[in-house]
Amino acid sequence: MNIKVQNQWWAFCLPVIAVLIWSMNIAVTRYVADYISPVSISFYRWLVAFIILTPFMLVKVWKQRHLIQQHFFQFATLSAFGMVLYQGLSYSASHYTTATNMGIINAFIPVFTIFVSIAILKEIPSRFAVIGSLLSFFGLLYVMAQGNFSSLLSIGGHWGDIVMIFAVFFYAFYGVFLKKWQLKIPLLISLYIQIGFALIYHLPFILWFGLDAINAQNAASVFYAGAFPSLIAPLLWMMAVQYIGPNRTSIFMNLMPVFTAIIAYFWLKEAWTIYHSIGGVIILTGIILAQKKVKVEKKVSAA
């Protein structure tokens, strides 16, 4: 019994680390936007990830080829939503909006996930998940408004924000599909196949837009994107979805604006303000509240 509880709490660390990696990647994405096109860095990041995984996965994939063929449609769909639409649109948005806005909009994934889960999984979220999501969303609005909610009325949307909203909406589908299908295949093989599909999906865009060269200005960013947010973070995220479900996992995306602000403070020397602190506390409170259902389930099981 104790082992099971420890594993569940360990699972809550997985999305936190994944979100931290993605938050760092937002800063990297915004930085490299002036040095490489969205299509190029999106293709290179998956190419780097594919090259890294190939020596370890090629034999395993061949042994599992019959099982992979059975889930061909699922892998193609997951790759399209999670690795092409979400990641590709994110890189496009970075050319027209700020890293802070990208981090804030990313945190809307829990809200989208709840609605997508209702439509696809027919899941009704618990009252704790709903209240926690609303509280975290309130914290996001507080950060976005910089402590003054009346200022939200004067914030007009622009192209980059709209593109980013579409990106996170597609990623909500990715998380829900992972939970819906729960493919009985090792996670690394699943990730490897999805990356392979992502490379294929990029080919028409490369033929149309061309491919920028890797140089001294963008090489480090390309390697980071190919190793950490492309391999480590998705693997941790898929594990978290399996352990605690898409709704609870997606709640941790609300940490992205906080992590992004912290990274900007130490790396970019941007100011950390009181509204960041207050909003961060509200967001964290909402996340903790959203996990309350787990404790209730444990009590029922014990009874």
PDB file of C-alpha atoms in Angstrom:
ATOM      1  CA  MET A   1       0.000   0.000   0.000  1.00  0.00           C
ATOM      2  CA  ASN A   2       2.819   2.370   0.926  1.00  0.00           C
ATOM      3  CA  ILE A   3       4.628   1.624  -2.329  1.00  0.00           C
ATOM      4  CA  LYS A   4       1.547   2.538  -4.327  1.00  0.00           C
ATOM      5  CA  VAL A   5       1.151   5.879  -2.539  1.00  0.00           C
ATOM      6  CA  GLN A   6       4.826   6.733  -3.038  1.00  0.00           C
ATOM      7  CA  ASN A   7       4.562   5.949  -6.739  1.00  0.00           C
ATOM      8  CA  GLN A   8       1.545   8.211  -7.064  1.00  0.00           C
ATOM      9  CA  TRP A   9       3.292  11.126  -5.406  1.00  0.00           C
ATOM     10  CA  TRP A  10       6.394  10.504  -7.478  1.00  0.00           C
ATOM     11  CA  ALA A  11       4.170  10.739 -10.546  1.00  0.00           C
ATOM     12  CA  PHE A  12       3.247  14.300  -9.533  1.00  0.00           C
ATOM     13  CA  CYS A  13       6.926  15.270  -9.886  1.00  0.00           C
ATOM     14  CA  LEU A  14       6.992  14.149 -13.519  1.00  0.00           C
ATOM     15  CA  PRO A  15       4.821  16.931 -15.001  1.00  0.00           C
ATOM     16  CA  VAL A  16       6.600  19.532 -12.848  1.00  0.00           C
ATOM     17  CA  ILE A  17       9.970  18.643 -14.380  1.00  0.00           C
ATOM     18  CA  ALA A  18       8.436  18.475 -17.858  1.00  0.00           C
ATOM     19  CA  VAL A  19       6.878  21.928 -17.497  1.00  0.00           C
ATOM     20  CA  LEU A  20      10.182  23.337 -16.225  1.00  0.00           C
ATOM     21  CA  ILE A  21      11.934  22.021 -19.353  1.00  0.00           C
ATOM     22  CA  TRP A  22       9.232  23.452 -21.614  1.00  0.00           C
ATOM     23  CA  SER A  23       9.351  26.784 -19.786  1.00  0.00           C
ATOM     24  CA  MET A  24      13.063  26.994 -20.479  1.00  0.00           C
ATOM     25  CA  ASN A  25      12.334  26.115 -24.085  1.00  0.00           C
ATOM     26  CA  ILE A  26       9.937  29.074 -24.355  1.00  0.00           C
ATOM     27  CA  ALA A  27      12.810  31.415 -23.544  1.00  0.00           C
ATOM     28  CA  VAL A  28      15.049  29.543 -25.989  1.00  0.00           C
ATOM     29  CA  THR A  29      12.341  29.647 -28.652  1.00  0.00           C
ATOM     30  CA  ARG A  30      11.869  33.384 -28.304  1.00  0.00           C
ATOM     31  CA  TYR A  31      15.629  33.948 -28.359  1.00  0.00           C
ATOM     32  CA  VAL A  32      16.284  31.908 -31.501  1.00  0.00           C
ATOM     33  CA  ALA A  33      13.284  33.302 -33.435  1.00  0.00           C
ATOM     34  CA  ASP A  34      15.523  35.876 -35.099  1.00  0.00           C
ATOM     35  CA  TYR A  35      18.096  33.279 -36.181  1.00  0.00           C
ATOM     36  CA  ILE A  36      16.074  30.430 -37.702  1.00  0.00           C
ATOM     37  CA  SER A  37      12.655  29.919 -39.288  1.00  0.00           C
ATOM     38  CA  PRO A  38       9.834  28.128 -37.424  1.00  0.00           C
ATOM     39  CA  VAL A  39       9.774  25.242 -39.915  1.00  0.00           C
ATOM     40  CA  SER A  40      13.539  24.790 -39.725  1.00  0.00           C
ATOM     41  CA  ILE A  41      13.905  24.623 -35.946  1.00  0.00           C
ATOM     42  CA  SER A  42      10.793  22.468 -35.663  1.00  0.00           C
ATOM     43  CA  PHE A  43      12.242  19.981 -38.155  1.00  0.00           C
ATOM     44  CA  TYR A  44      15.755  20.065 -36.679  1.00  0.00           C
ATOM     45  CA  ARG A  45      14.553  19.472 -33.113  1.00  0.00           C
ATOM     46  CA  TRP A  46      12.788  16.265 -34.117  1.00  0.00           C
ATOM     47  CA  LEU A  47      15.691  15.229 -36.337  1.00  0.00           C
ATOM     48  CA  VAL A  48      18.109  15.604 -33.410  1.00  0.00           C
ATOM     49  CA  ALA A  49      15.765  13.622 -31.165  1.00  0.00           C
ATOM     50  CA  PHE A  50      15.370  10.917 -33.823  1.00  0.00           C
ATOM     51  CA  ILE A  51      19.141  10.595 -34.267  1.00  0.00           C
ATOM     52  CA  ILE A  52      19.676  10.328 -30.501  1.00  0.00           C
ATOM     53  CA  LEU A  53      17.049   7.615 -30.081  1.00  0.00           C
ATOM     54  CA  THR A  54      17.783   5.541 -33.195  1.00  0.00           C
ATOM     55  CA  PRO A  55      20.751   3.500 -31.824  1.00  0.00           C
ATOM     56  CA  PHE A  56      18.646   2.474 -28.821  1.00  0.00           C
ATOM     57  CA  MET A  57      15.275   2.033 -30.499  1.00  0.00           C
ATOM     58  CA  LEU A  58      15.869   0.582 -33.965  1.00  0.00           C
ATOM     59  CA  VAL A  59      16.134  -3.079 -32.889  1.00  0.00           C
ATOM     60  CA  LYS A  60      13.270  -2.727 -30.408  1.00  0.00           C
ATOM     61  CA  VAL A  61      11.042  -1.134 -33.023  1.00  0.00           C
ATOM     62  CA  TRP A  62      11.753  -3.972 -35.444  1.00  0.00           C
ATOM     63  CA  LYS A  63      10.807  -6.546 -32.807  1.00  0.00           C
ATOM     64  CA  GLN A  64       7.585  -4.653 -32.052  1.00  0.00           C
ATOM     65  CA  ARG A  65       6.760  -3.910 -35.688  1.00  0.00           C
ATOM     66  CA  HIS A  66       3.535  -5.936 -35.705  1.00  0.00           C
ATOM     67  CA  LEU A  67       2.253  -4.137 -32.616  1.00  0.00           C
ATOM     68  CA  ILE A  68       3.265  -0.793 -34.119  1.00  0.00           C
ATOM     69  CA  GLN A  69       1.346  -1.582 -37.293  1.00  0.00           C
ATOM     70  CA  GLN A  70      -1.770  -2.220 -35.222  1.00  0.00           C
ATOM     71  CA  HIS A  71      -1.537   1.290 -33.759  1.00  0.00           C
ATOM     72  CA  PHE A  72      -0.412   3.043 -36.941  1.00  0.00           C
ATOM     73  CA  PHE A  73      -3.382   5.460 -36.940  1.00  0.00           C
ATOM     74  CA  GLN A  74      -2.984   6.314 -33.253  1.00  0.00           C
ATOM     75  CA  PHE A  75       0.727   7.118 -33.618  1.00  0.00           C
ATOM     76  CA  ALA A  76       0.065   9.255 -36.679  1.00  0.00           C
ATOM     77  CA  THR A  77      -2.669  11.179 -34.850  1.00  0.00           C
ATOM     78  CA  LEU A  78      -0.635  11.732 -31.673  1.00  0.00           C
ATOM     79  CA  SER A  79       2.321  12.993 -33.688  1.00  0.00           C
ATOM     80  CA  ALA A  80       0.135  15.375 -35.690  1.00  0.00           C
ATOM     81  CA  PHE A  81      -1.427  16.978 -32.598  1.00  0.00           C
ATOM     82  CA  GLY A  82       1.467  16.932 -30.123  1.00  0.00           C
ATOM     83  CA  MET A  83       4.578  17.331 -32.242  1.00  0.00           C
ATOM     84  CA  VAL A  84       3.536  19.140 -35.404  1.00  0.00           C
ATOM     85  CA  LEU A  85       0.491  21.300 -34.689  1.00  0.00           C
ATOM     86  CA  TYR A  86       1.440  22.253 -31.134  1.00  0.00           C
ATOM     87  CA  GLN A  87       5.193  22.601 -31.513  1.00  0.00           C
ATOM     88  CA  GLY A  88       5.106  24.025 -35.029  1.00  0.00           C
ATOM     89  CA  LEU A  89       2.496  26.640 -34.179  1.00  0.00           C
ATOM     90  CA  SER A  90       4.432  27.539 -31.028  1.00  0.00           C
ATOM     91  CA  TYR A  91       7.528  28.334 -33.061  1.00  0.00           C
ATOM     92  CA  SER A  92       5.412  30.388 -35.452  1.00  0.00           C
ATOM     93  CA  ALA A  93       3.839  32.283 -32.551  1.00  0.00           C
ATOM     94  CA  SER A  94       7.278  33.128 -31.121  1.00  0.00           C
ATOM     95  CA  HIS A  95       7.887  35.445 -34.070  1.00  0.00           C
ATOM     96  CA  TYR A  96       4.862  37.590 -33.233  1.00  0.00           C
ATOM     97  CA  THR A  97       4.447  37.490 -29.452  1.00  0.00           C
ATOM     98  CA  THR A  98       6.531  37.474 -26.271  1.00  0.00           C
ATOM     99  CA  ALA A  99       7.797  34.529 -24.252  1.00  0.00           C
ATOM    100  CA  THR A 100       5.686  35.722 -21.312  1.00  0.00           C
ATOM    101  CA  ASN A 101       2.499  35.608 -23.378  1.00  0.00           C
ATOM    102  CA  MET A 102       3.423  32.169 -24.676  1.00  0.00           C
ATOM    103  CA  GLY A 103       3.910  30.902 -21.147  1.00  0.00           C
ATOM    104  CA  ILE A 104       0.600  32.344 -19.997  1.00  0.00           C
ATOM    105  CA  ILE A 105      -1.349  30.927 -22.939  1.00  0.00           C
ATOM    106  CA  ASN A 106       0.274  27.526 -22.445  1.00  0.00           C
ATOM    107  CA  ALA A 107      -1.308  27.434 -19.022  1.00  0.00           C
ATOM    108  CA  PHE A 108      -4.755  27.405 -20.628  1.00  0.00           C
ATOM    109  CA  ILE A 109      -4.174  23.732 -21.545  1.00  0.00           C
ATOM    110  CA  PRO A 110      -5.986  22.457 -18.393  1.00  0.00           C
ATOM    111  CA  VAL A 111      -9.134  24.361 -19.325  1.00  0.00           C
ATOM    112  CA  PHE A 112      -9.085  23.019 -22.882  1.00  0.00           C
ATOM    113  CA  THR A 113      -8.301  19.511 -21.621  1.00  0.00           C
ATOM    114  CA  ILE A 114     -11.362  19.434 -19.378  1.00  0.00           C
ATOM    115  CA  PHE A 115     -13.669  20.309 -22.288  1.00  0.00           C
ATOM    116  CA  VAL A 116     -11.949  17.887 -24.671  1.00  0.00           C
ATOM    117  CA  SER A 117     -12.174  15.121 -22.038  1.00  0.00           C
ATOM    118  CA  ILE A 118     -15.889  15.740 -21.656  1.00  0.00           C
ATOM    119  CA  ALA A 119     -16.383  15.467 -25.424  1.00  0.00           C
ATOM    120  CA  ILE A 120     -14.098  12.491 -26.121  1.00  0.00           C
ATOM    121  CA  LEU A 121     -13.763  10.536 -22.866  1.00  0.00           C
ATOM    122  CA  LYS A 122     -17.199  11.445 -21.494  1.00  0.00           C
ATOM    123  CA  GLU A 123     -15.469  12.261 -18.207  1.00  0.00           C
ATOM    124  CA  ILE A 124     -17.095  14.599 -15.738  1.00  0.00           C
ATOM    125  CA  PRO A 125     -14.376  16.391 -13.727  1.00  0.00           C
ATOM    126  CA  SER A 126     -14.567  16.327  -9.935  1.00  0.00           C
ATOM    127  CA  ARG A 127     -15.551  19.457  -8.056  1.00  0.00           C
ATOM    128  CA  PHE A 128     -11.975  19.695  -6.758  1.00  0.00           C
ATOM    129  CA  ALA A 129     -10.579  19.636 -10.307  1.00  0.00           C
ATOM    130  CA  VAL A 130     -13.061  22.304 -11.416  1.00  0.00           C
ATOM    131  CA  ILE A 131     -12.461  24.579  -8.415  1.00  0.00           C
ATOM    132  CA  GLY A 132      -8.694  24.089  -8.641  1.00  0.00           C
ATOM    133  CA  SER A 133      -8.727  24.861 -12.367  1.00  0.00           C
ATOM    134  CA  LEU A 134     -10.801  27.995 -11.856  1.00  0.00           C
ATOM    135  CA  LEU A 135      -8.565  29.159  -9.021  1.00  0.00           C
ATOM    136  CA  SER A 136      -5.434  28.577 -11.092  1.00  0.00           C
ATOM    137  CA  PHE A 137      -7.084  30.348 -14.021  1.00  0.00           C
ATOM    138  CA  PHE A 138      -7.832  33.294 -11.737  1.00  0.00           C
ATOM    139  CA  GLY A 139      -4.149  33.371 -10.794  1.00  0.00           C
ATOM    140  CA  LEU A 140      -3.208  33.405 -14.472  1.00  0.00           C
ATOM    141  CA  LEU A 141      -5.531  36.344 -15.112  1.00  0.00           C
ATOM    142  CA  TYR A 142      -3.996  38.162 -12.151  1.00  0.00           C
ATOM    143  CA  VAL A 143      -0.492  37.702 -13.574  1.00  0.00           C
ATOM    144  CA  MET A 144      -1.669  38.646 -17.054  1.00  0.00           C
ATOM    145  CA  ALA A 145      -3.333  41.797 -15.709  1.00  0.00           C
ATOM    146  CA  GLN A 146      -0.221  42.642 -13.659  1.00  0.00           C
ATOM    147  CA  GLY A 147      -2.364  42.930 -10.548  1.00  0.00           C
ATOM    148  CA  ASN A 148      -4.929  45.260 -12.111  1.00  0.00           C
ATOM    149  CA  PHE A 149      -7.908  43.414 -13.614  1.00  0.00           C
ATOM    150  CA  SER A 150      -9.266  46.541 -15.276  1.00  0.00           C
ATOM    151  CA  SER A 151      -6.202  46.536 -17.526  1.00  0.00           C
ATOM    152  CA  LEU A 152      -7.432  43.293 -19.137  1.00  0.00           C
ATOM    153  CA  LEU A 153     -10.052  45.323 -20.976  1.00  0.00           C
ATOM    154  CA  SER A 154      -7.342  47.250 -22.787  1.00  0.00           C
ATOM    155  CA  ILE A 155      -5.312  44.211 -23.831  1.00  0.00           C
ATOM    156  CA  GLY A 156      -6.003  43.483 -27.484  1.00  0.00           C
ATOM    157  CA  GLY A 157      -5.193  40.151 -29.058  1.00  0.00           C
ATOM    158  CA  HIS A 158      -2.701  39.883 -31.893  1.00  0.00           C
ATOM    159  CA  TRP A 159      -1.646  37.260 -34.380  1.00  0.00           C
ATOM    160  CA  GLY A 160       0.972  35.523 -32.244  1.00  0.00           C
ATOM    161  CA  ASP A 161      -1.406  35.060 -29.324  1.00  0.00           C
ATOM    162  CA  ILE A 162      -4.117  33.668 -31.590  1.00  0.00           C
ATOM    163  CA  VAL A 163      -1.678  31.169 -33.100  1.00  0.00           C
ATOM    164  CA  MET A 164      -0.544  30.141 -29.604  1.00  0.00           C
ATOM    165  CA  ILE A 165      -4.137  29.589 -28.490  1.00  0.00           C
ATOM    166  CA  PHE A 166      -4.653  27.186 -31.378  1.00  0.00           C
ATOM    167  CA  ALA A 167      -1.395  25.446 -30.455  1.00  0.00           C
ATOM    168  CA  VAL A 168      -2.400  24.729 -26.856  1.00  0.00           C
ATOM    169  CA  PHE A 169      -5.890  23.681 -27.961  1.00  0.00           C
ATOM    170  CA  PHE A 170      -4.333  20.992 -30.164  1.00  0.00           C
ATOM    171  CA  TYR A 171      -2.089  19.867 -27.312  1.00  0.00           C
ATOM    172  CA  ALA A 172      -5.145  19.296 -25.133  1.00  0.00           C
ATOM    173  CA  PHE A 173      -6.259  16.727 -27.720  1.00  0.00           C
ATOM    174  CA  TYR A 174      -2.832  15.092 -27.489  1.00  0.00           C
ATOM    175  CA  GLY A 175      -3.148  14.497 -23.745  1.00  0.00           C
ATOM    176  CA  VAL A 176      -6.702  13.218 -23.972  1.00  0.00           C
ATOM    177  CA  PHE A 177      -5.883  10.835 -26.828  1.00  0.00           C
ATOM    178  CA  LEU A 178      -2.997   9.413 -24.782  1.00  0.00           C
ATOM    179  CA  LYS A 179      -5.429   8.629 -21.995  1.00  0.00           C
ATOM    180  CA  LYS A 180      -8.160   7.347 -24.314  1.00  0.00           C
ATOM    181  CA  TRP A 181      -6.002   4.859 -26.192  1.00  0.00           C
ATOM    182  CA  GLN A 182      -3.483   3.924 -23.471  1.00  0.00           C
ATOM    183  CA  LEU A 183      -1.341   2.078 -25.998  1.00  0.00           C
ATOM    184  CA  LYS A 184       0.216  -1.080 -24.594  1.00  0.00           C
ATOM    185  CA  ILE A 185       3.647  -0.286 -25.952  1.00  0.00           C
ATOM    186  CA  PRO A 186       6.833   0.988 -24.245  1.00  0.00           C
ATOM    187  CA  LEU A 187       6.847   4.776 -23.947  1.00  0.00           C
ATOM    188  CA  LEU A 188      10.226   5.248 -25.641  1.00  0.00           C
ATOM    189  CA  ILE A 189       9.091   3.237 -28.656  1.00  0.00           C
ATOM    190  CA  SER A 190       5.877   5.257 -28.761  1.00  0.00           C
ATOM    191  CA  LEU A 191       7.845   8.507 -28.612  1.00  0.00           C
ATOM    192  CA  TYR A 192      10.276   7.301 -31.298  1.00  0.00           C
ATOM    193  CA  ILE A 193       7.484   6.402 -33.722  1.00  0.00           C
ATOM    194  CA  GLN A 194       5.726   9.710 -33.116  1.00  0.00           C
ATOM    195  CA  ILE A 195       8.962  11.576 -33.848  1.00  0.00           C
ATOM    196  CA  GLY A 196       9.321   9.602 -37.074  1.00  0.00           C
ATOM    197  CA  PHE A 197       5.853  10.688 -38.154  1.00  0.00           C
ATOM    198  CA  ALA A 198       6.702  14.289 -37.206  1.00  0.00           C
ATOM    199  CA  LEU A 199       9.687  14.287 -39.563  1.00  0.00           C
ATOM    200  CA  ILE A 200       7.500  12.984 -42.387  1.00  0.00           C
ATOM    201  CA  TYR A 201       4.852  15.625 -41.703  1.00  0.00           C
ATOM    202  CA  HIS A 202       7.519  18.351 -41.990  1.00  0.00           C
ATOM    203  CA  LEU A 203       8.644  17.386 -45.490  1.00  0.00           C
ATOM    204  CA  PRO A 204       5.938  19.294 -47.416  1.00  0.00           C
ATOM    205  CA  PHE A 205       6.621  22.432 -45.369  1.00  0.00           C
ATOM    206  CA  ILE A 206      10.367  22.149 -45.987  1.00  0.00           C
ATOM    207  CA  LEU A 207       9.781  21.816 -49.727  1.00  0.00           C
ATOM    208  CA  TRP A 208       7.578  24.912 -49.637  1.00  0.00           C
ATOM    209  CA  PHE A 209       9.442  27.185 -47.188  1.00  0.00           C
ATOM    210  CA  GLY A 210      12.968  25.818 -47.429  1.00  0.00           C
ATOM    211  CA  LEU A 211      15.371  24.826 -44.654  1.00  0.00           C
ATOM    212  CA  ASP A 212      17.729  27.207 -42.853  1.00  0.00           C
ATOM    213  CA  ALA A 213      21.266  26.089 -42.102  1.00  0.00           C
ATOM    214  CA  ILE A 214      22.477  25.361 -38.567  1.00  0.00           C
ATOM    215  CA  ASN A 215      25.120  27.881 -37.526  1.00  0.00           C
ATOM    216  CA  ALA A 216      26.854  29.216 -34.440  1.00  0.00           C
ATOM    217  CA  GLN A 217      23.887  31.427 -33.536  1.00  0.00           C
ATOM    218  CA  ASN A 218      21.249  28.715 -33.489  1.00  0.00           C
ATOM    219  CA  ALA A 219      23.132  25.435 -32.935  1.00  0.00           C
ATOM    220  CA  ALA A 220      22.868  25.400 -29.121  1.00  0.00           C
ATOM    221  CA  SER A 221      19.152  26.197 -29.250  1.00  0.00           C
ATOM    222  CA  VAL A 222      18.532  23.454 -31.809  1.00  0.00           C
ATOM    223  CA  PHE A 223      20.380  20.883 -29.676  1.00  0.00           C
ATOM    224  CA  TYR A 224      18.494  21.890 -26.521  1.00  0.00           C
ATOM    225  CA  ALA A 225      15.164  21.708 -28.340  1.00  0.00           C
ATOM    226  CA  GLY A 226      16.051  18.311 -29.801  1.00  0.00           C
ATOM    227  CA  ALA A 227      17.200  16.735 -26.537  1.00  0.00           C
ATOM    228  CA  PHE A 228      15.249  18.190 -23.618  1.00  0.00           C
ATOM    229  CA  PRO A 229      11.778  19.402 -24.690  1.00  0.00           C
ATOM    230  CA  SER A 230      11.618  16.847 -27.514  1.00  0.00           C
ATOM    231  CA  LEU A 231      12.736  13.716 -25.640  1.00  0.00           C
ATOM    232  CA  ILE A 232      12.885  14.100 -21.895  1.00  0.00           C
ATOM    233  CA  ALA A 233       9.855  16.330 -21.318  1.00  0.00           C
ATOM    234  CA  PRO A 234       7.393  14.403 -23.575  1.00  0.00           C
ATOM    235  CA  LEU A 235       8.454  11.115 -21.994  1.00  0.00           C
ATOM    236  CA  LEU A 236       7.860  12.473 -18.497  1.00  0.00           C
ATOM    237  CA  TRP A 237       4.540  13.958 -19.609  1.00  0.00           C
ATOM    238  CA  MET A 238       3.283  10.709 -21.152  1.00  0.00           C
ATOM    239  CA  MET A 239       4.229   8.847 -17.973  1.00  0.00           C
ATOM    240  CA  ALA A 240       2.335  11.400 -15.893  1.00  0.00           C
ATOM    241  CA  VAL A 241      -0.766  11.080 -18.090  1.00  0.00           C
ATOM    242  CA  GLN A 242      -0.731   7.323 -17.544  1.00  0.00           C
ATOM    243  CA  TYR A 243      -0.299   7.635 -13.789  1.00  0.00           C
ATOM    244  CA  ILE A 244      -2.609  10.518 -12.868  1.00  0.00           C
ATOM    245  CA  GLY A 245      -4.710  11.142 -15.994  1.00  0.00           C
ATOM    246  CA  PRO A 246      -4.885  13.999 -18.534  1.00  0.00           C
ATOM    247  CA  ASN A 247      -6.946  16.408 -16.416  1.00  0.00           C
ATOM    248  CA  ARG A 248      -4.710  16.336 -13.343  1.00  0.00           C
ATOM    249  CA  THR A 249      -1.548  16.277 -15.429  1.00  0.00           C
ATOM    250  CA  SER A 250      -2.635  19.278 -17.501  1.00  0.00           C
ATOM    251  CA  ILE A 251      -3.194  21.313 -14.321  1.00  0.00           C
ATOM    252  CA  PHE A 252       0.587  21.533 -13.933  1.00  0.00           C
ATOM    253  CA  MET A 253       0.769  23.584 -17.126  1.00  0.00           C
ATOM    254  CA  ASN A 254      -0.384  26.440 -14.892  1.00  0.00           C
ATOM    255  CA  LEU A 255       3.157  26.465 -13.500  1.00  0.00           C
ATOM    256  CA  MET A 256       4.537  27.526 -16.869  1.00  0.00           C
ATOM    257  CA  PRO A 257       4.039  31.297 -16.421  1.00  0.00           C
ATOM    258  CA  VAL A 258       5.680  31.078 -12.993  1.00  0.00           C
ATOM    259  CA  PHE A 259       8.646  29.062 -14.224  1.00  0.00           C
ATOM    260  CA  THR A 260       8.987  31.320 -17.264  1.00  0.00           C
ATOM    261  CA  ALA A 261       9.053  34.409 -15.051  1.00  0.00           C
ATOM    262  CA  ILE A 262      11.686  32.849 -12.770  1.00  0.00           C
ATOM    263  CA  ILE A 263      13.880  31.902 -15.741  1.00  0.00           C
ATOM    264  CA  ALA A 264      13.484  35.406 -17.174  1.00  0.00           C
ATOM    265  CA  TYR A 265      14.452  36.904 -13.807  1.00  0.00           C
ATOM    266  CA  PHE A 266      17.708  34.973 -13.460  1.00  0.00           C
ATOM    267  CA  TRP A 267      18.669  34.610 -17.116  1.00  0.00           C
ATOM    268  CA  LEU A 268      17.243  37.701 -18.805  1.00  0.00           C
ATOM    269  CA  LYS A 269      17.401  39.918 -15.692  1.00  0.00           C
ATOM    270  CA  GLU A 270      13.714  40.805 -15.950  1.00  0.00           C
ATOM    271  CA  ALA A 271      12.044  42.198 -12.832  1.00  0.00           C
ATOM    272  CA  TRP A 272      10.136  39.927 -10.451  1.00  0.00           C
ATOM    273  CA  THR A 273       7.125  41.859  -9.170  1.00  0.00           C
ATOM    274  CA  ILE A 274       4.575  41.480  -6.402  1.00  0.00           C
ATOM    275  CA  TYR A 275       1.886  40.383  -8.843  1.00  0.00           C
ATOM    276  CA  HIS A 276       4.125  37.513  -9.967  1.00  0.00           C
ATOM    277  CA  SER A 277       4.400  36.383  -6.342  1.00  0.00           C
ATOM    278  CA  ILE A 278       0.681  36.710  -5.576  1.00  0.00           C
ATOM    279  CA  GLY A 279      -0.369  35.111  -8.848  1.00  0.00           C
ATOM    280  CA  GLY A 280       2.112  32.279  -8.357  1.00  0.00           C
ATOM    281  CA  VAL A 281       0.730  31.485  -4.909  1.00  0.00           C
ATOM    282  CA  ILE A 282      -2.832  31.435  -6.285  1.00  0.00           C
ATOM    283  CA  ILE A 283      -1.795  29.141  -9.142  1.00  0.00           C
ATOM    284  CA  LEU A 284      -0.009  26.729  -6.798  1.00  0.00           C
ATOM    285  CA  THR A 285      -2.995  26.689  -4.438  1.00  0.00           C
ATOM    286  CA  GLY A 286      -5.254  25.755  -7.327  1.00  0.00           C
ATOM    287  CA  ILE A 287      -2.932  22.918  -8.346  1.00  0.00           C
ATOM    288  CA  ILE A 288      -2.854  21.515  -4.820  1.00  0.00           C
ATOM    289  CA  LEU A 289      -6.636  21.737  -4.542  1.00  0.00           C
ATOM    290  CA  ALA A 290      -7.073  19.953  -7.874  1.00  0.00           C
ATOM    291  CA  GLN A 291      -5.183  16.943  -6.446  1.00  0.00           C
ATOM    292  CA  LYS A 292      -7.563  16.599  -3.495  1.00  0.00           C
ATOM    293  CA  LYS A 293      -9.569  13.942  -5.325  1.00  0.00           C
ATOM    294  CA  VAL A 294      -6.610  11.580  -5.039  1.00  0.00           C
ATOM    295  CA  LYS A 295      -6.719  11.792  -1.252  1.00  0.00           C
ATOM    296  CA  VAL A 296     -10.460  11.187  -1.230  1.00  0.00           C
ATOM    297  CA  GLU A 297     -10.034   8.086  -3.401  1.00  0.00           C
ATOM    298  CA  LYS A 298      -7.380   6.758  -1.044  1.00  0.00           C
ATOM    299  CA  LYS A 299      -9.711   7.164   1.929  1.00  0.00           C
ATOM    300  CA  VAL A 300     -12.501   5.333   0.096  1.00  0.00           C
ATOM    301  CA  SER A 301     -10.119   2.517  -0.855  1.00  0.00           C
ATOM    302  CA  ALA A 302      -8.910   2.244   2.728  1.00  0.00           C
ATOM    303  CA  ALA A 303     -12.501   2.047   3.985  1.00  0.00           C
TER     304      ALA A 303
END
